[in-house]
XYZ file of C-alpha atoms in Angstrom:
561
model
C 10.245 -30.018 -32.658
C 10.122 -28.032 -29.415
C 9.328 -24.836 -31.325
C 6.525 -26.660 -33.179
C 5.091 -28.051 -29.932
C 5.181 -24.564 -28.459
C 3.265 -23.158 -31.455
C 0.645 -25.897 -31.254
C 0.060 -25.422 -27.516
C -0.132 -21.647 -27.819
C -2.531 -21.767 -30.767
C -4.847 -24.153 -28.948
C -4.899 -22.172 -25.715
C -5.270 -18.818 -27.469
C -8.110 -20.152 -29.590
C -9.977 -21.340 -26.489
C -9.299 -18.447 -24.139
C -9.362 -15.410 -26.348
C -11.917 -16.698 -28.839
C -9.962 -15.342 -31.819
C -10.370 -16.999 -35.240
C -7.345 -18.959 -36.513
C -6.511 -16.391 -39.205
C -6.001 -13.727 -36.490
C -4.201 -15.935 -33.968
C -1.571 -17.352 -36.332
C -0.123 -13.980 -37.514
C -0.007 -12.756 -33.916
C 1.941 -15.843 -32.871
C 4.345 -15.596 -35.827
C 5.067 -11.921 -35.178
C 5.674 -12.627 -31.507
C 7.992 -15.549 -32.250
C 9.990 -13.696 -34.900
C 10.746 -10.987 -32.387
C 11.274 -13.280 -29.437
C 14.971 -13.972 -29.904
C 15.124 -17.672 -30.790
C 17.240 -19.464 -28.184
C 16.384 -16.915 -25.496
C 12.707 -17.615 -26.071
C 13.257 -21.376 -25.821
C 14.933 -20.908 -22.427
C 12.010 -18.825 -21.186
C 9.575 -21.354 -22.617
C 11.273 -24.309 -20.918
C 11.231 -22.568 -17.514
C 7.706 -21.191 -17.590
C 5.554 -23.371 -19.858
C 4.247 -25.560 -17.009
C 3.349 -22.565 -14.867
C 1.775 -20.643 -17.732
C -0.312 -23.528 -19.056
C -1.592 -24.261 -15.526
C -2.538 -20.592 -15.150
C -4.174 -20.610 -18.603
C -6.132 -23.723 -17.656
C -7.315 -22.080 -14.424
C -8.408 -18.940 -16.292
C -10.228 -21.042 -18.880
C -12.043 -23.088 -16.232
C -13.081 -20.072 -14.187
C -14.129 -18.089 -17.259
C -16.302 -20.940 -18.547
C -17.877 -21.406 -15.095
C -18.568 -17.677 -14.704
C -20.188 -17.561 -18.152
C -22.322 -20.598 -17.275
C -23.433 -19.005 -14.016
C -24.257 -15.761 -15.817
C -26.154 -17.628 -18.536
C -28.127 -19.644 -15.967
C -28.515 -16.545 -13.741
C -26.895 -18.368 -10.824
C -26.351 -16.081 -7.860
C -24.053 -16.917 -4.930
C -27.090 -18.116 -2.898
C -28.038 -20.454 -5.773
C -24.505 -21.826 -5.907
C -24.603 -22.212 -2.125
C -27.868 -24.183 -2.436
C -25.994 -26.701 -4.596
C -23.248 -26.840 -1.959
C -25.831 -27.497 0.777
C -27.393 -30.277 -1.303
C -23.969 -31.882 -1.750
C -22.523 -31.415 1.750
C -25.604 -30.869 4.012
C -24.412 -32.353 7.320
C -20.718 -31.625 6.826
C -19.214 -28.908 9.039
C -19.225 -25.615 7.152
C -18.019 -23.107 9.763
C -16.215 -23.373 13.076
C -16.004 -20.268 15.239
C -12.771 -20.585 17.199
C -13.975 -18.143 19.848
C -16.551 -20.604 21.216
C -15.747 -23.799 19.331
C -19.309 -23.717 17.944
C -19.747 -25.674 14.698
C -22.351 -25.031 12.009
C -23.157 -27.561 9.300
C -23.985 -26.395 5.790
C -27.658 -27.075 6.544
C -27.540 -24.992 9.737
C -25.871 -22.098 7.897
C -28.567 -22.360 5.228
C -31.377 -22.271 7.804
C -29.871 -19.328 9.705
C -29.515 -17.314 6.492
C -33.121 -18.201 5.556
C -34.294 -16.751 8.891
C -32.354 -13.557 8.156
C -33.968 -13.306 4.717
C -37.479 -13.939 6.023
C -37.070 -11.431 8.880
C -36.000 -8.718 6.456
C -38.937 -9.516 4.166
C -41.298 -9.215 7.147
C -39.789 -5.794 7.905
C -40.418 -4.576 4.358
C -36.902 -4.795 2.927
C -36.760 -5.427 -0.806
C -34.265 -6.090 -3.580
C -31.739 -3.271 -3.891
C -32.038 -2.098 -0.277
C -28.819 -1.873 1.728
C -28.103 -3.077 5.271
C -24.814 -2.138 6.956
C -23.058 -4.936 8.853
C -20.775 -3.701 11.647
C -19.507 -6.517 13.845
C -16.444 -8.586 14.668
C -15.775 -12.032 13.184
C -18.220 -14.842 14.023
C -20.275 -17.426 12.123
C -23.366 -15.209 12.281
C -21.542 -12.663 10.122
C -21.545 -15.108 7.205
C -25.186 -16.067 7.766
C -26.285 -12.430 7.877
C -24.865 -11.303 4.529
C -25.796 -14.632 2.899
C -29.395 -14.229 4.080
C -29.480 -10.686 2.749
C -28.156 -11.873 -0.610
C -30.949 -14.471 -0.859
C -33.531 -11.702 -1.265
C -31.344 -9.230 -3.135
C -30.636 -7.006 -0.127
C -27.105 -5.690 -0.360
C -24.781 -5.858 2.625
C -22.362 -3.005 3.279
C -19.515 -4.653 5.193
C -17.976 -2.038 7.464
C -14.539 -2.186 9.065
C -15.129 -2.735 12.790
C -12.122 -0.513 13.623
C -13.845 2.615 12.278
C -15.126 5.286 14.604
C -16.848 8.692 14.471
C -16.743 10.483 11.111
C -15.366 7.512 9.136
C -18.065 5.213 10.519
C -20.860 7.647 9.712
C -19.363 8.176 6.254
C -19.470 4.456 5.413
C -23.067 4.039 6.561
C -24.119 7.212 4.757
C -22.537 6.572 1.353
C -24.003 3.058 1.282
C -27.476 4.563 1.770
C -28.168 1.821 4.331
C -31.731 1.489 5.633
C -30.585 -0.512 8.649
C -27.459 -1.243 10.678
C -26.793 -4.641 12.269
C -24.037 -4.230 14.849
C -22.335 -6.552 17.290
C -22.858 -5.843 20.995
C -19.062 -5.534 21.332
C -19.329 -2.356 19.222
C -22.208 -0.759 21.121
C -20.101 2.161 22.357
C -18.874 2.970 18.833
C -22.437 2.977 17.481
C -23.760 5.017 20.409
C -21.166 7.730 19.724
C -22.504 8.365 16.218
C -26.127 7.289 16.433
C -27.472 10.842 16.441
C -25.417 11.660 13.315
C -27.092 8.931 11.261
C -30.296 9.346 9.305
C -33.417 9.113 11.470
C -34.914 6.405 9.267
C -32.075 3.907 9.847
C -33.255 0.826 11.769
C -30.844 -0.555 14.389
C -30.373 -4.235 15.315
C -27.922 -5.514 17.934
C -26.495 -9.048 17.808
C -24.842 -10.627 20.845
C -25.048 -9.819 24.549
C -28.162 -7.662 24.972
C -28.157 -4.704 27.339
C -31.071 -2.343 26.619
C -29.526 0.349 28.827
C -26.394 0.642 26.658
C -27.739 0.468 23.105
C -29.047 3.527 21.242
C -32.748 4.248 21.692
C -34.933 2.264 19.295
C -32.424 -0.567 18.847
C -33.887 -4.091 18.691
C -32.256 -7.334 19.858
C -31.664 -9.488 16.779
C -31.573 -13.020 18.224
C -35.240 -13.381 19.366
C -36.389 -11.833 16.086
C -34.445 -14.473 14.109
C -35.664 -17.284 16.370
C -39.261 -16.338 15.532
C -38.635 -16.041 11.774
C -39.341 -18.976 9.405
C -36.320 -21.136 8.479
C -37.586 -22.166 5.037
C -36.191 -20.719 1.818
C -37.804 -17.321 1.152
C -39.954 -16.709 -1.992
C -26.523 -7.860 -6.213
C -24.570 -8.947 -3.416
C -22.723 -6.517 -1.125
C -20.272 -3.672 -0.829
C -16.782 -4.094 0.571
C -15.049 -0.915 1.664
C -11.499 -0.369 0.435
C -8.989 0.896 2.945
C -9.219 4.541 1.962
C -5.511 5.278 2.454
C -5.892 8.621 0.661
C -9.132 9.680 2.326
C -12.425 8.175 3.429
C -13.070 4.499 2.611
C -14.632 3.804 -0.804
C -17.424 1.249 -1.264
C -16.326 -1.254 -3.916
C -19.183 -3.032 -5.689
C -18.967 -6.825 -5.457
C -21.413 -8.538 -7.813
C -22.060 -12.289 -7.783
C -19.744 -13.039 -10.699
C -16.869 -11.152 -9.024
C -17.373 -13.042 -5.759
C -17.295 -16.362 -7.621
C -14.298 -15.353 -9.727
C -12.164 -14.286 -6.774
C -12.889 -17.437 -4.768
C -12.603 -19.815 -7.724
C -9.321 -18.434 -9.074
C -7.675 -19.109 -5.721
C -9.356 -22.526 -5.314
C -8.298 -23.890 -8.699
C -5.092 -21.892 -9.015
C -3.693 -23.144 -5.708
C -5.076 -26.686 -6.167
C -7.373 -26.700 -3.146
C -9.878 -29.494 -2.425
C -13.286 -29.566 -0.754
C -11.801 -31.875 1.926
C -9.387 -29.137 3.015
C -9.954 -27.229 6.257
C -9.080 -23.531 5.949
C -8.002 -21.379 8.903
C -9.314 -17.840 8.381
C -8.063 -15.293 10.930
C -8.682 -12.276 8.676
C -11.500 -9.759 9.217
C -14.711 -10.744 7.445
C -15.383 -7.158 6.328
C -12.362 -7.622 4.030
C -12.509 -9.438 0.681
C -9.558 -11.657 1.600
C -11.343 -13.052 4.644
C -14.907 -13.031 3.326
C -14.444 -14.031 -0.331
C -11.068 -15.750 -0.710
C -11.550 -17.437 2.691
C -15.259 -17.993 3.442
C -15.957 -18.246 -0.293
C -14.298 -21.677 -0.275
C -17.029 -22.807 2.137
C -19.944 -21.189 0.279
C -18.913 -22.303 -3.218
C -16.697 -25.367 -2.835
C -17.892 -27.072 0.329
C -14.727 -26.551 2.342
C -14.776 -26.301 6.141
C -13.609 -22.855 7.275
C -12.431 -22.062 10.799
C -13.269 -18.444 11.675
C -11.002 -16.715 14.185
C -12.276 -13.632 15.997
C -8.921 -11.936 15.462
C -5.372 -13.000 14.642
C -3.282 -14.317 17.535
C 0.335 -15.322 16.942
C 0.467 -17.241 20.230
C -2.669 -19.293 19.449
C -2.201 -19.691 15.684
C -0.561 -23.126 15.513
C -2.542 -24.539 18.442
C -5.738 -23.632 16.585
C -4.488 -25.220 13.359
C -3.687 -28.479 15.188
C -6.947 -28.447 17.157
C -9.134 -28.131 14.060
C -6.919 -30.197 11.668
C -6.415 -27.244 9.329
C -4.703 -28.056 6.028
C -4.665 -24.488 4.651
C -3.953 -21.239 6.492
C -4.801 -17.879 5.012
C -2.608 -14.879 5.706
C -2.152 -11.320 4.577
C 0.525 -8.686 5.004
C 2.754 -9.204 8.028
C 1.125 -12.307 9.553
C 3.925 -14.711 8.568
C 6.519 -12.286 9.885
C 4.702 -12.145 13.213
C 4.689 -15.938 13.383
C 8.361 -16.299 12.546
C 9.537 -13.044 14.158
C 12.521 -12.471 11.896
C 13.097 -10.279 8.825
C 13.847 -12.926 6.127
C 10.917 -15.257 6.108
C 9.919 -17.256 3.001
C 12.402 -20.154 3.008
C 12.832 -20.081 6.785
C 9.056 -20.147 7.261
C 8.668 -23.220 5.039
C 11.516 -25.080 6.750
C 10.634 -24.185 10.328
C 6.943 -25.103 10.076
C 7.257 -27.794 7.361
C 5.003 -25.938 4.903
C 4.868 -27.741 1.512
C 3.569 -24.771 -0.500
C 3.226 -21.024 -0.123
C 0.897 -19.449 -2.681
C 0.554 -15.682 -2.836
C -1.467 -13.267 -4.895
C -1.601 -9.509 -5.336
C -4.857 -7.739 -6.022
C -7.666 -5.604 -4.690
C -11.373 -6.205 -4.141
C -12.374 -4.202 -7.180
C -9.426 -4.764 -9.538
C -9.281 -6.769 -12.774
C -5.515 -7.377 -12.796
C -4.738 -9.748 -9.954
C -1.447 -11.647 -9.933
C -0.894 -15.156 -8.559
C 2.144 -17.223 -7.573
C 0.980 -20.702 -8.630
C 4.276 -22.581 -8.617
C 5.720 -21.837 -5.148
C 8.325 -19.459 -6.574
C 10.090 -17.945 -3.576
C 9.532 -14.224 -3.165
C 7.039 -13.783 -6.020
C 3.530 -12.386 -5.638
C 2.704 -13.308 -9.240
C 3.933 -13.278 -12.818
C 3.251 -11.814 -16.244
C 3.521 -14.490 -18.926
C 6.100 -13.979 -21.663
C 4.874 -16.887 -23.831
C 1.118 -16.311 -23.442
C 0.957 -12.513 -23.471
C -2.543 -12.314 -24.978
C -4.270 -14.477 -22.405
C -4.286 -12.086 -19.466
C -3.764 -8.469 -20.628
C -1.909 -6.889 -17.723
C 1.433 -5.097 -17.547
C 3.591 -2.693 -15.589
C 3.787 0.749 -17.190
C 6.133 3.625 -16.449
C 5.025 6.430 -14.132
C 6.409 9.725 -12.898
C 7.608 8.919 -9.366
C 6.820 12.445 -8.155
C 3.220 12.674 -9.392
C 2.449 8.983 -10.145
C 1.117 10.140 -13.526
C 1.410 7.626 -16.379
C 4.280 8.315 -18.787
C 3.267 8.098 -22.441
C 5.177 7.711 -25.677
C 4.916 9.888 -28.816
C 1.820 7.939 -29.880
C 0.047 8.791 -26.619
C 0.089 5.183 -25.398
C 1.646 4.136 -22.071
C 5.219 2.809 -22.053
C 5.701 -0.770 -20.754
C 8.365 -1.302 -18.107
C 11.325 -3.498 -18.891
C 12.135 -6.456 -16.592
C 13.299 -5.114 -13.222
C 11.861 -1.613 -13.707
C 9.278 -0.313 -11.201
C 5.931 0.843 -12.491
C 2.181 0.783 -12.033
C 0.144 -2.364 -12.659
C -2.688 -1.917 -15.162
C -5.315 -4.284 -16.521
C -7.230 -3.828 -19.774
C -10.971 -3.380 -19.170
C -13.309 -5.485 -21.293
C -16.773 -5.184 -19.803
C -18.285 -8.216 -21.587
C -15.478 -10.459 -20.323
C -16.172 -11.707 -16.760
C -12.427 -11.784 -15.980
C -11.636 -8.355 -17.416
C -14.633 -6.232 -16.325
C -14.403 -3.448 -13.761
C -17.497 -2.869 -11.617
C -16.109 0.149 -9.821
C -17.428 1.846 -6.677
C -20.743 3.205 -5.478
C -19.309 6.691 -6.043
C -18.952 7.332 -9.784
C -16.206 9.932 -9.314
C -14.099 7.365 -7.438
C -14.704 4.879 -10.276
C -13.532 7.364 -12.920
C -10.260 7.999 -11.060
C -9.306 4.311 -11.428
C -9.726 4.251 -15.215
C -7.254 5.506 -17.806
C -7.504 5.430 -21.598
C -5.054 4.603 -24.393
C -2.951 2.421 -22.109
C -2.250 -0.754 -24.134
C -3.340 0.797 -27.433
C -5.140 3.884 -28.699
C -8.688 4.215 -27.447
C -8.724 1.354 -24.935
C -9.540 1.536 -21.214
C -7.547 0.103 -18.315
C -7.857 -0.222 -14.552
C -5.117 1.505 -12.550
C -3.982 -0.474 -9.536
C -3.329 1.408 -6.331
C 0.173 2.245 -5.115
C 1.472 -0.313 -2.677
C 1.792 1.078 0.796
C 4.368 0.404 3.505
C 3.564 -0.907 6.957
C 4.329 2.335 8.808
C 3.134 5.826 7.925
C 4.701 9.185 8.716
C 2.939 12.499 9.215
C 4.840 15.693 8.420
C 3.621 18.577 10.581
C 4.455 22.261 10.204
C 5.263 23.471 13.739
C 7.550 26.517 13.583
C 6.787 27.534 17.194
C 7.207 24.038 18.710
C 3.740 24.314 20.215
C 2.270 20.891 19.348
C 0.672 19.009 22.236
C 1.552 15.355 21.580
C -0.529 13.981 24.440
C -3.666 15.665 23.113
C -2.729 14.595 19.580
C -2.606 10.924 20.663
C -5.972 11.123 22.439
C -7.665 12.827 19.480
C -6.084 10.350 17.068
C -7.207 7.291 19.074
C -10.734 8.621 19.057
C -10.919 9.381 15.331
C -8.599 6.885 13.601
C -8.419 3.072 13.581
C -5.012 1.672 14.702
C -3.761 0.945 11.167
C -4.370 4.546 10.057
C -2.395 6.200 12.864
C 1.044 7.536 11.833
C 3.897 5.573 13.390
C 6.352 8.424 12.814
C 6.036 12.189 13.126
C 8.330 14.757 11.533
C 8.061 18.374 12.673
C 8.993 20.941 10.027
C 9.418 24.714 10.172
C 7.084 24.736 7.141
C 5.672 22.240 4.648
C 7.406 22.585 1.280
C 5.235 22.803 -1.810
C 5.831 22.709 -5.553
C 5.291 25.674 -7.856
C 1.717 24.463 -8.344
C 1.190 24.256 -4.576
C 1.320 20.472 -4.295
C 2.995 18.959 -1.253
C 6.486 17.617 -1.939
C 6.005 14.087 -0.619
C 8.655 12.336 -2.704
C 11.587 13.962 -0.902
C 10.038 13.203 2.492
C 9.535 9.546 1.514
C 13.104 9.319 0.256
C 14.579 10.731 3.477
C 12.472 8.445 5.666
C 13.010 8.492 9.442
C 16.807 8.364 9.765
C 17.874 10.973 12.393
C 21.431 10.936 11.049
C 20.247 12.457 7.758
C 17.123 14.369 8.843
C 17.711 17.529 10.866
C 14.038 18.013 11.787
C 12.614 16.637 15.035
C 11.487 12.995 14.642
C 9.151 11.012 16.902
C 7.794 7.473 16.797
C 4.717 5.922 18.398
C 5.850 3.690 21.246
C 2.916 1.255 21.429
C 4.056 -0.165 24.779
C 3.687 3.280 26.385
C 0.911 4.636 24.192
C 2.702 7.877 23.345
C 5.138 9.463 20.917
C 8.783 9.594 21.977
C 11.695 11.335 20.306
C 13.634 9.193 17.857
C 17.434 9.068 18.239
C 20.042 7.132 16.256
C 20.252 4.258 18.740
C 16.476 3.698 18.650
C 16.559 4.008 14.858
C 19.106 1.162 14.664
C 17.012 -0.900 17.080
C 13.919 -0.476 14.887
C 15.787 -1.460 11.724
C 17.243 -4.576 13.384
C 13.809 -5.695 14.535
C 14.658 -5.513 18.236
C 12.263 -2.623 18.832
C 8.759 -3.459 17.632
C 6.543 -0.805 16.085
């Protein structure tokens, strides 16, 4: 009976989600079951059926909604208009920095002023405006107003300086830059390197003596603009860990999909209050976080920047029911190496939901059932619903390993590999929109991955928290003080190497590629590495030599990086 119930449920869900006719679904199910191992399959089914059917239901709901929005040509601003109609005087955004609250109607009016101002200045659909400012409610209103008239916002990491900053503005082909007054110095440093035709607007504390020549103060311009509704969305820059940041294209359907999958998958409600301390130039903060306000009517508390000491006080002050985190935030709050169970017990957290993905990817993973330590799952009983998998790669080159038929080889349970997602451009959950740069887009696509002739998105390699730079210095002539000063000027904090390793020469392969695998394997242990090792002591702002005692202190967590 259980086997029969399983077949019935799978057939129904597959028929709905995949859209296959019965005569194609039934053989696929029978083949899968015959090879599934009987009792072993029943054990897997019993443990995962609830999780998998919930995930399938979420995918079905989001897919149907995305298709409806595409059919009705509903943009994010149109969806937001429905939210405003439903929740008008409810608090939409709270900026923790000042305690200022905006209702949905106020956010709507502010974004209308932005749209009307840009129309007055001659901006039209398809034009790009770069947004370079720290977190605040105005950030949301600015890109939302741009989206209302089809002007695309290029959201730029406010940590960038010099060449990287110019690069991001340049590749977006922005006709204007809106920057926060707190970033005036950074803009002034590169103003002469930007195109002459770029208009400059400053938001915040106005000091005409400090801003670049020709810059206009934004606030009085918006105050004079009409607040009525005026007669593609925006770019989000990926981190660029292997070079300059890449501009990922975020269309309306992708914005909706990312926000909605989290909303329904993690069982959120419009009555929830979400604490968002992540940067709004990042998709996690701006789509997964603020998207719950724009699309689902949730109140979102915007924090200027993360503060471990203020985190819980803020949550209590604003009655937050959901907190959003990324990377190491929970570790900072708990301040100990093993965190999941201890974090839930110490702070009485009923559910931790995690997901793995990237702004542009089509193969996100989600932990829907509070499974400790998991960032997601790959269904064993509904393998056709969400075509993703881990495939084997060469650890040295990260090239995909293929079988005799030329198709990639799936990893077995417990084996490391690269996450891939099949690309189906007419499926709103499987499409890949890529980057502004076509060459960067092509690098993320591989063919004959699941089967001959198909296309798949290649997820990026996961990166560690701390980076190491290997430097060839046979004469011991490096000036570390100058290196730190130059690095602080050119690189944002997260891109600066925590460790340095000085080599007599940099080893290369026979084809002149750097041998990074051996360096990664050896790490920063002075007991096994004979080369000179240094680490960045943040408390002193300089590199100091790494010895075995300090190495042990770092590993134990006593010495913070």
